[in-house]
Tab-separated table of N, CA and C in Angstrom:
chain	number	residue	atom	x	y	z
D	451	TYR	N	0.832	-1.189	0.000
D	451	TYR	CA	0.000	0.000	0.000
D	451	TYR	C	0.876	1.251	0.000
D	452	PRO	N	0.452	2.259	-0.720
D	452	PRO	CA	1.216	3.509	-0.661
D	452	PRO	C	1.024	4.175	0.701
D	453	GLU	N	1.942	5.033	1.037
D	453	GLU	CA	1.828	5.741	2.316
D	453	GLU	C	0.595	6.624	2.321
D	454	ARG	N	-0.082	6.584	3.416
D	454	ARG	CA	-1.288	7.403	3.550
D	454	ARG	C	-0.901	8.788	4.050
D	455	PRO	N	-1.590	9.795	3.554
D	455	PRO	CA	-1.303	11.138	4.075
D	455	PRO	C	-1.772	11.248	5.528
D	456	THR	N	-1.051	11.978	6.297
D	456	THR	CA	-1.435	12.186	7.691
D	456	THR	C	-1.645	13.670	7.926
D	457	SER	N	-2.540	13.960	8.828
D	457	SER	CA	-2.763	15.351	9.210
D	457	SER	C	-3.002	15.392	10.706
D	458	THR	N	-2.664	16.480	11.310
D	458	THR	CA	-2.822	16.653	12.740
D	458	THR	C	-3.994	17.584	12.996
D	459	LEU	N	-4.906	17.128	13.842
D	459	LEU	CA	-6.048	17.955	14.213
D	459	LEU	C	-5.698	18.742	15.464
D	460	THR	N	-6.056	19.990	15.464
D	460	THR	CA	-5.824	20.816	16.644
D	460	THR	C	-7.161	21.104	17.301
D	461	ASN	N	-7.139	21.209	18.589
D	461	ASN	CA	-8.358	21.480	19.339
D	461	ASN	C	-8.165	22.777	20.120
D	462	ARG	N	-8.343	23.871	19.438
D	462	ARG	CA	-8.205	25.169	20.090
D	462	ARG	C	-9.596	25.731	20.367
D	463	GLU	N	-9.760	26.303	21.531
D	463	GLU	CA	-11.052	26.876	21.914
D	463	GLU	C	-11.479	27.997	20.978
D	464	ALA	N	-10.533	28.728	20.423
D	464	ALA	CA	-10.859	29.842	19.528
D	464	ALA	C	-11.527	29.346	18.247
D	465	ASP	N	-11.171	28.135	17.811
D	465	ASP	CA	-11.746	27.577	16.588
D	465	ASP	C	-13.056	26.846	16.850
D	466	HIS	N	-13.380	26.600	18.108
D	466	HIS	CA	-14.569	25.840	18.482
D	466	HIS	C	-15.832	26.690	18.305
D	467	VAL	N	-16.814	26.129	17.612
D	467	VAL	CA	-18.097	26.807	17.438
D	467	VAL	C	-19.184	25.886	17.962
D	468	ASP	N	-19.934	26.343	18.928
D	468	ASP	CA	-21.045	25.570	19.457
D	468	ASP	C	-22.212	25.707	18.492
D	469	VAL	N	-22.775	24.578	18.065
D	469	VAL	CA	-23.848	24.601	17.070
D	469	VAL	C	-25.056	25.370	17.596
D	470	ASP	N	-25.449	25.120	18.838
D	470	ASP	CA	-26.599	25.821	19.405
D	470	ASP	C	-26.346	27.323	19.490
D	471	GLU	N	-25.110	27.668	19.698
D	471	GLU	CA	-24.728	29.067	19.815
D	471	GLU	C	-24.921	29.807	18.492
D	472	SER	N	-24.718	29.090	17.391
D	472	SER	CA	-24.759	29.745	16.086
D	472	SER	C	-26.162	29.800	15.482
D	473	LEU	N	-27.126	29.068	16.050
D	473	LEU	CA	-28.482	29.076	15.501
D	473	LEU	C	-29.224	30.347	15.901
D	474	LEU	N	-29.910	30.903	14.963
D	474	LEU	CA	-30.738	32.067	15.228
D	474	LEU	C	-32.191	31.622	15.310
D	475	PRO	N	-33.053	32.368	15.986
D	475	PRO	CA	-34.457	31.965	16.105
D	475	PRO	C	-35.131	31.726	14.758
D	476	GLU	N	-34.803	32.489	13.748
D	476	GLU	CA	-35.454	32.304	12.452
D	476	GLU	C	-34.964	31.051	11.739
D	477	ASP	N	-33.871	30.431	12.233
D	477	ASP	CA	-33.363	29.195	11.650
D	477	ASP	C	-34.038	27.960	12.247
D	478	SER	N	-34.829	28.139	13.270
D	478	SER	CA	-35.426	27.018	13.979
D	478	SER	C	-36.589	26.419	13.202
D	479	TRP	N	-36.714	25.081	13.284
D	479	TRP	CA	-37.854	24.397	12.662
D	479	TRP	C	-39.112	24.616	13.493
D	480	GLU	N	-38.932	24.845	14.779
D	480	GLU	CA	-40.075	25.064	15.656
D	480	GLU	C	-40.477	26.527	15.577
D	481	ARG	N	-41.738	26.745	15.347
D	481	ARG	CA	-42.208	28.124	15.291
D	481	ARG	C	-43.151	28.363	16.455
D	482	LYS	N	-43.287	29.611	16.832
D	482	LYS	CA	-44.200	29.950	17.919
D	482	LYS	C	-45.629	29.715	17.464
D	483	LEU	N	-46.432	29.169	18.353
D	483	LEU	CA	-47.833	28.934	18.046
D	483	LEU	C	-48.622	30.217	18.251
D	484	GLU	N	-49.604	30.396	17.411
D	484	GLU	CA	-50.499	31.541	17.567
D	484	GLU	C	-51.401	31.286	18.774
D	485	GLU	N	-52.161	32.280	19.181
D	485	GLU	CA	-53.037	32.140	20.342
D	485	GLU	C	-54.089	31.057	20.155
D	486	ASP	N	-54.579	30.875	18.924
D	486	ASP	CA	-55.628	29.891	18.679
D	486	ASP	C	-55.081	28.571	18.124
D	487	GLU	N	-53.770	28.340	18.214
D	487	GLU	CA	-53.150	27.098	17.756
D	487	GLU	C	-52.686	26.288	18.964
D	488	TYR	N	-52.794	24.951	18.855
D	488	TYR	CA	-52.401	24.067	19.939
D	488	TYR	C	-51.534	22.948	19.392
D	489	GLU	N	-50.578	22.506	20.187
D	489	GLU	CA	-49.714	21.406	19.788
D	489	GLU	C	-50.376	20.095	20.205
D	490	VAL	N	-50.468	19.152	19.291
D	490	VAL	CA	-51.076	17.848	19.583
D	490	VAL	C	-50.134	16.739	19.126
D	491	GLU	N	-50.330	15.544	19.700
D	491	GLU	CA	-49.560	14.375	19.299
D	491	GLU	C	-50.521	13.321	18.783
D	492	ARG	N	-50.068	12.555	17.812
D	492	ARG	CA	-50.891	11.506	17.223
D	492	ARG	C	-50.923	10.304	18.162
D	493	ILE	N	-52.107	9.723	18.365
D	493	ILE	CA	-52.249	8.499	19.142
D	493	ILE	C	-52.288	7.352	18.145
D	494	ALA	N	-51.215	6.568	18.088
D	494	ALA	CA	-51.107	5.508	17.088
D	494	ALA	C	-51.528	4.149	17.635
D	495	ASP	N	-51.657	4.001	18.948
D	495	ASP	CA	-51.994	2.718	19.558
D	495	ASP	C	-53.468	2.704	19.957
D	496	VAL	N	-54.347	2.515	18.980
D	496	VAL	CA	-55.786	2.493	19.247
D	496	VAL	C	-56.232	1.038	19.292
D	497	ARG	N	-56.914	0.663	20.359
D	497	ARG	CA	-57.356	-0.742	20.498
D	497	ARG	C	-58.832	-0.864	20.322
């Protein structure tokens, strides 16, 4: 086998980005419910 390239990973705090930190409210899949909207869950186990 030919020699494989190697690389060194550095773990510096300055390069670290927290994913939750970078999300903005408008990027969220969850949206605020209006006053007349309600969150419900499907009941799949009906006997």
